[in-house]
Coordinates of C-alpha atoms and ligand atoms in Angstrom, one line a residue:
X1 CA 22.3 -113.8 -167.3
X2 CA 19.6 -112.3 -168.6
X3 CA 17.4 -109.2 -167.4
X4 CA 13.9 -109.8 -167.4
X5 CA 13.4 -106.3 -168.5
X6 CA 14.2 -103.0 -168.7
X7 CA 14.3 -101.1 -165.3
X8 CA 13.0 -98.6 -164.3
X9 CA 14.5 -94.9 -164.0
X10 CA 13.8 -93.0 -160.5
X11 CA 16.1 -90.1 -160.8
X12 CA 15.7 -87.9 -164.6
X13 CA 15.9 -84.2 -165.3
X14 CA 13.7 -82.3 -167.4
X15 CA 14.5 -78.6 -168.6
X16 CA 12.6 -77.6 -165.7
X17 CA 16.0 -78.0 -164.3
X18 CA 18.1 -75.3 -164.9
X19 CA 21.0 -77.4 -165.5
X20 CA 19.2 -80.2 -167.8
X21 CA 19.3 -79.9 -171.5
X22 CA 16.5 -77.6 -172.9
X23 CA 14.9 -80.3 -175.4
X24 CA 14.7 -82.9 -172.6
X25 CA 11.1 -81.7 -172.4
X26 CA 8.3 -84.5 -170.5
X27 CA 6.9 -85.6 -173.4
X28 CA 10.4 -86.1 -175.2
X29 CA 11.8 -87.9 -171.7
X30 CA 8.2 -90.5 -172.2
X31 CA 9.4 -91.1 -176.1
X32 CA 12.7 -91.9 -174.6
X33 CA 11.9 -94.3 -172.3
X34 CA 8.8 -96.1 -174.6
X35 CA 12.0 -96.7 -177.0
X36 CA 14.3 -98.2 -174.2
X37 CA 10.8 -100.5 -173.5
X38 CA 10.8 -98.9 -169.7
X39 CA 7.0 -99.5 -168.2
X40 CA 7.7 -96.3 -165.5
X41 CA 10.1 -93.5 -165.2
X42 CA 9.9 -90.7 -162.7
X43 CA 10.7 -86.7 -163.9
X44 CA 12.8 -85.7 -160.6
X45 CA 13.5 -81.8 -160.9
X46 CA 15.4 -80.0 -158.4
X47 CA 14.1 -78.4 -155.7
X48 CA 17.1 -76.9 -153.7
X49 CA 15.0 -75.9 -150.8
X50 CA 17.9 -73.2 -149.7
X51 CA 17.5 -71.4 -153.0
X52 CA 14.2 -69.8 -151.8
X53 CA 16.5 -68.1 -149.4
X54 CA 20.0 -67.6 -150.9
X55 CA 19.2 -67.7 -154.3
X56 CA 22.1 -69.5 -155.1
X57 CA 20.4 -71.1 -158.5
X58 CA 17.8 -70.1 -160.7
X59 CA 14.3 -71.5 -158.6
X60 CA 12.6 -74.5 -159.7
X61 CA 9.0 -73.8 -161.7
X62 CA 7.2 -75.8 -159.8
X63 CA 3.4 -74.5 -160.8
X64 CA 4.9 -75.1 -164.2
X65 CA 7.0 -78.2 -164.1
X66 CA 3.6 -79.9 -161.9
X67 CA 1.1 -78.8 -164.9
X68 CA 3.3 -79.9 -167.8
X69 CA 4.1 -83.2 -166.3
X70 CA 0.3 -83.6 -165.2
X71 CA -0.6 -83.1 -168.8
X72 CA 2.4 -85.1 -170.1
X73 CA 1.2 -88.3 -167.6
X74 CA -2.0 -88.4 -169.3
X75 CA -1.0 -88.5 -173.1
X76 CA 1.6 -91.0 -172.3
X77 CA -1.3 -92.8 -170.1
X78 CA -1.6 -96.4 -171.5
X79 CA 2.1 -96.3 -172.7
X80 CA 4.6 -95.5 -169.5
X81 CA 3.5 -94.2 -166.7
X82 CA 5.1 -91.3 -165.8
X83 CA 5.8 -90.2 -161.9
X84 CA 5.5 -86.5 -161.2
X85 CA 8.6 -86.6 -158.9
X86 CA 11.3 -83.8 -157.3
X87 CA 14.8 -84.3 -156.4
X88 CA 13.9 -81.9 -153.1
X89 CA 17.7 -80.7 -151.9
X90 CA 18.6 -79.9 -148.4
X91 CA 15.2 -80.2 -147.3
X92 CA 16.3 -80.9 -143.7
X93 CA 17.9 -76.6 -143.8
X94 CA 14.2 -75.5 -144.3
X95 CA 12.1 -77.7 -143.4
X96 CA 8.7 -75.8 -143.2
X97 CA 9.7 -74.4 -146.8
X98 CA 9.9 -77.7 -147.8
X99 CA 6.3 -79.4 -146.2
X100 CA 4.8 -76.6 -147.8
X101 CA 5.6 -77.4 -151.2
X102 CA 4.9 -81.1 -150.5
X103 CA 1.6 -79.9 -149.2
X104 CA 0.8 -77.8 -152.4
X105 CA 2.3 -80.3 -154.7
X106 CA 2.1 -83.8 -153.3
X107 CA 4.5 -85.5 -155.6
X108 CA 4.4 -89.1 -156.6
X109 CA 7.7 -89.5 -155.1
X110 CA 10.2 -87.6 -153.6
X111 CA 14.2 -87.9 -153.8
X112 CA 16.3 -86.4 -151.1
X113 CA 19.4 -85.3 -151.7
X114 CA 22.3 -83.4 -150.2
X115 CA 24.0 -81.1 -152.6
X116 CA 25.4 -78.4 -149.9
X117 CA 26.1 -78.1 -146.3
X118 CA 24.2 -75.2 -144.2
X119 CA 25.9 -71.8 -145.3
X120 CA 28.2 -73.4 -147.9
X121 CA 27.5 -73.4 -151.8
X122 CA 26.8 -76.7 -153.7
X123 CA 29.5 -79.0 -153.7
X124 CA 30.0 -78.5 -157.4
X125 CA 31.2 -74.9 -156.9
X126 CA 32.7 -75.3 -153.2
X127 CA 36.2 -73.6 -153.7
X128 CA 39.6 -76.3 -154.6
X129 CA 41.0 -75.2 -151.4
X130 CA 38.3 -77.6 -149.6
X131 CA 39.5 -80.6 -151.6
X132 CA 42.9 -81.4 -149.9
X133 CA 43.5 -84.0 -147.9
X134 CA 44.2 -81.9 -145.2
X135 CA 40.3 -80.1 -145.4
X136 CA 38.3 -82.5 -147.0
X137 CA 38.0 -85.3 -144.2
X138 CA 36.3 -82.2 -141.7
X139 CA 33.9 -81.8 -144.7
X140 CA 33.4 -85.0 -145.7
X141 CA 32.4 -85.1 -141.6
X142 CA 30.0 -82.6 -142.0
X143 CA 28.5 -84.4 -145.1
X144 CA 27.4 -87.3 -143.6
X145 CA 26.0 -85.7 -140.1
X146 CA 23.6 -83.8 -142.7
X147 CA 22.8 -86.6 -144.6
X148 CA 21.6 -88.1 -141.5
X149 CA 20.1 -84.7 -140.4
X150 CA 18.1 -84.9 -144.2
X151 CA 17.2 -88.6 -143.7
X152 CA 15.2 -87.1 -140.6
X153 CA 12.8 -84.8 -143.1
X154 CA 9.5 -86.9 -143.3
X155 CA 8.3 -87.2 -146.8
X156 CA 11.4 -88.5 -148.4
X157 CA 11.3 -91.8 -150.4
X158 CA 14.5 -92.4 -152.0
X159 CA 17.8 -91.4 -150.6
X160 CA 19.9 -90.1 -153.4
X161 CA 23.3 -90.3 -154.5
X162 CA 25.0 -90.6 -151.2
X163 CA 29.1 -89.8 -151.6
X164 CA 28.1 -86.6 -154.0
X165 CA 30.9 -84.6 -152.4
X166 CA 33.7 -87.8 -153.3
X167 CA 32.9 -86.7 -157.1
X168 CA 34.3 -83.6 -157.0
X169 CA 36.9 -84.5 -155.0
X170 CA 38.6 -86.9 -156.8
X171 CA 38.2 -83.8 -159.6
X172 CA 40.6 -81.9 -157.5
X173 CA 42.9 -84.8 -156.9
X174 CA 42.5 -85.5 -153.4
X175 CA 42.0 -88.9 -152.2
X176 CA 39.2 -88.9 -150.1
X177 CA 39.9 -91.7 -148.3
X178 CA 36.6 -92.6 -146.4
X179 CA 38.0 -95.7 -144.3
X180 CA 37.5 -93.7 -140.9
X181 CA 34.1 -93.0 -141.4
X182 CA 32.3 -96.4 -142.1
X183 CA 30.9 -96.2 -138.7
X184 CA 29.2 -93.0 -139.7
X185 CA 28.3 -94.6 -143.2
X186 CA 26.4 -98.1 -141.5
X187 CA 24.5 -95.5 -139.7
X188 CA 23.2 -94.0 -142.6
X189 CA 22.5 -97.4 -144.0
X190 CA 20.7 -98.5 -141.0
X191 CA 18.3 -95.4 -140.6
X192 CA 17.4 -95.9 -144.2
X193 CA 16.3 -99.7 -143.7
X194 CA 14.7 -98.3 -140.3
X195 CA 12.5 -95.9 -142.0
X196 CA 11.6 -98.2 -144.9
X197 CA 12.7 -95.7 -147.9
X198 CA 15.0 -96.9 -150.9
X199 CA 19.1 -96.2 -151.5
X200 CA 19.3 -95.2 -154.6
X201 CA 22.3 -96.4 -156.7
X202 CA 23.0 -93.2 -159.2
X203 CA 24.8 -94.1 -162.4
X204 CA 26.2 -90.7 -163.1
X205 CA 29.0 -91.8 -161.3
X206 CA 30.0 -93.7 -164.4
X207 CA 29.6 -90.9 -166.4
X208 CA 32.0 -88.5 -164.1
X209 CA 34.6 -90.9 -163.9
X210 CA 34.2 -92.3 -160.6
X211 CA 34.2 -96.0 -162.7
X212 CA 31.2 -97.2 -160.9
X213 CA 27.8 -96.0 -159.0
X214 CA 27.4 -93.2 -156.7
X215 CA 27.8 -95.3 -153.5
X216 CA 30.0 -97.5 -155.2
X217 CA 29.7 -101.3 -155.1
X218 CA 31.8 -101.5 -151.6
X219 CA 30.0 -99.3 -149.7
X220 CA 26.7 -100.8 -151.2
X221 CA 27.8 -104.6 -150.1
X222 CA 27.7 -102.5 -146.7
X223 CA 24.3 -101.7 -147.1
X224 CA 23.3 -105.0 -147.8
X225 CA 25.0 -105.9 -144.7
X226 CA 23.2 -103.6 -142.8
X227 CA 19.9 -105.2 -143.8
X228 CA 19.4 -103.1 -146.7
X229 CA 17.6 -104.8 -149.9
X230 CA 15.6 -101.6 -151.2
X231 CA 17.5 -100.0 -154.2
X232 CA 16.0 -97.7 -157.1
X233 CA 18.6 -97.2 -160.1
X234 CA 18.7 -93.4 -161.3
X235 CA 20.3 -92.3 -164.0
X236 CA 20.3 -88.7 -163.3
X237 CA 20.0 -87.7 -166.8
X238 CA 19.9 -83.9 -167.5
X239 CA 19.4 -85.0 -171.6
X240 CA 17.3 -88.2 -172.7
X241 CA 20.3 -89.6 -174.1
X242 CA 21.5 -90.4 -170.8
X243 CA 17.9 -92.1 -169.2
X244 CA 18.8 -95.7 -168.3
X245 CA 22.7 -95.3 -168.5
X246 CA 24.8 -98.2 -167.3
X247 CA 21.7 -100.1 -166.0
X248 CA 22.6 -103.5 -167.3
X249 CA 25.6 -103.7 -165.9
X250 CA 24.3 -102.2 -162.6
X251 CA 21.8 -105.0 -162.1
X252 CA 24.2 -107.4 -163.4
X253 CA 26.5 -106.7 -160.3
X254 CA 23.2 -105.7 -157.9
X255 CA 22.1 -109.1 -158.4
X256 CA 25.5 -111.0 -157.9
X257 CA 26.3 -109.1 -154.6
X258 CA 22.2 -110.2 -153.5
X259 CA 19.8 -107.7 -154.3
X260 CA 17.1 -109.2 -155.5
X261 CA 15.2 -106.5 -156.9
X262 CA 15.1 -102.8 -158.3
X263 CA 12.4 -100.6 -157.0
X264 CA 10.5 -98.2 -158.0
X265 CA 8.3 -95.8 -155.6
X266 CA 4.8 -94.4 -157.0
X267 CA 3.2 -93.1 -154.3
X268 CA 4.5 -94.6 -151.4
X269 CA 4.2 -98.1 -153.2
X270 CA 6.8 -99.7 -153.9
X271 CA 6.9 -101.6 -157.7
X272 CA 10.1 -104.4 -157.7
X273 CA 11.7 -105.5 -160.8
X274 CA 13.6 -108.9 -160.1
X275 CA 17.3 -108.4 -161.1
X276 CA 17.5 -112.4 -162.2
X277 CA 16.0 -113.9 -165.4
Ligands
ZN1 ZN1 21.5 -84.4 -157.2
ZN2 ZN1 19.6 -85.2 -160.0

């Protein structure tokens, strides 16, 4: 089987991200995706909305990161088109903070994502002691009723890498076993076909040694199953090397299990790739 061509990436860092690589600048992330012969790829810094308030990470340079990307768009014009996007985090905790920045900055698309629960730190630095089997089902509880809670934010187009707390988890050694909340999960699923937006499938996950997508390919046969046939493919690059990573065999599987397309959200339209020759 044979992809048509090469799909497009939702979900990339630039160093406008504190965490990205410092050369992964717009123009070099453009270059990047020219040379893997993408048509569109969308710049999604973070915007942790609860950083304007506990300034738990450096802030996001949003005049900045919108004017560089602005001018990057129109040198590249002709040869990718570029999204200005944001990967806006826990925008459900403040909401007006966050309608004002989508006000002022009215992104070509927006990624919502849940990287910490009200009043904890990000799941990347939550303390071990929350990753046993005895503590981590109460959290993992608490996860997905603030997923749901984000979903509710209007102005989000892509839901990102839902089961983010499961990879740090398994870090730790606990088992995060998930079974009992698959009722929770279809829930989830079934708001995101309600409102329309896209699930995105988030290849990091094979890159933090989760051997598959962030949700993996069972719990996104359950989407599926839930009505759910809108899916963007996101890298989550933080260096160009990693823009487009695992793709191939994402689709590959994605169109086996029925998807029929890859999406890619400009503006509230919605661009599909077919995932068959
Ligand atoms: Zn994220
Ligand atoms: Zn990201």
């Amino acid at each position: 089987m044979n992809i048509r061509k090469p799909i497009c990436d939702s979900h990339v860092h630039s160093h406008f991200s504190f965490d990205a690589s410092p050369s992964a600048s717009p123009d070099a992330i453009c270059e990047r995706a020219k040379a893997l012969g993408m048509t569109h790829i969308a710049i999604t810094d973070h915007n942790d909305v609860n950083v304007l308030f506990d300034h738990s990470f450096p802030p996001y340079p949003e005049k900045e990161a919108a004017q560089s990307i602005a001018e990057a768009k129109k040198r590249h014009d002709g040869s990718v088109c570029l999204a200005y996007g944001v990967e806006l985090g826990q925008a459900h905790q403040y909401p007006e903070a966050a309608r004002a920045f989508l006000d002022v900055f009215d992104p070509d698309v927006v990624v919502g994502s849940l990287h910490s629960l009200r009043g904890e730190p990000d799941f990347y630095s939550l303390g071990k002691e929350k990753y046993t089997d005895d503590v981590f089902p109460a959290i993992w509880d608490r996860y997905l009723d603030e997923y749901l809670e984000m979903l509710g934010f209007d102005g989000i187009d892509i839901a990102a890498h839902l089961t983010y707390p499961i990879r740090y988890a398994r870090k730790h050694g606990c088992s995060a076993d998930i079974s009992a909340s698959i009722p929770k999960i279809e829930n989830i699923f079934r708001t995101i076909v309600k409102k329309d937006i896209c699930l995105e499938v988030n290849t990091s996950g094979f890159r933090q040694g989760m051997g598959g997508p962030l949700p993996d390919f069972h719990l996104l046969e359950l989407y599926r199953d839930c009505g759910g046939k809108l899916v963007t493919l996101g890298s989550d690059a933080h260096a160009q090397k990693d823009i487009g990573a695992d793709f191939d065999l994402c689709v590959r599987k994605l169109c086996r299990m029925g998807f029929e397309h890859i999406a890619f959200v400009f503006r509230k339209d919605i661009m599909l790739t077919r995932t068959d020759t």
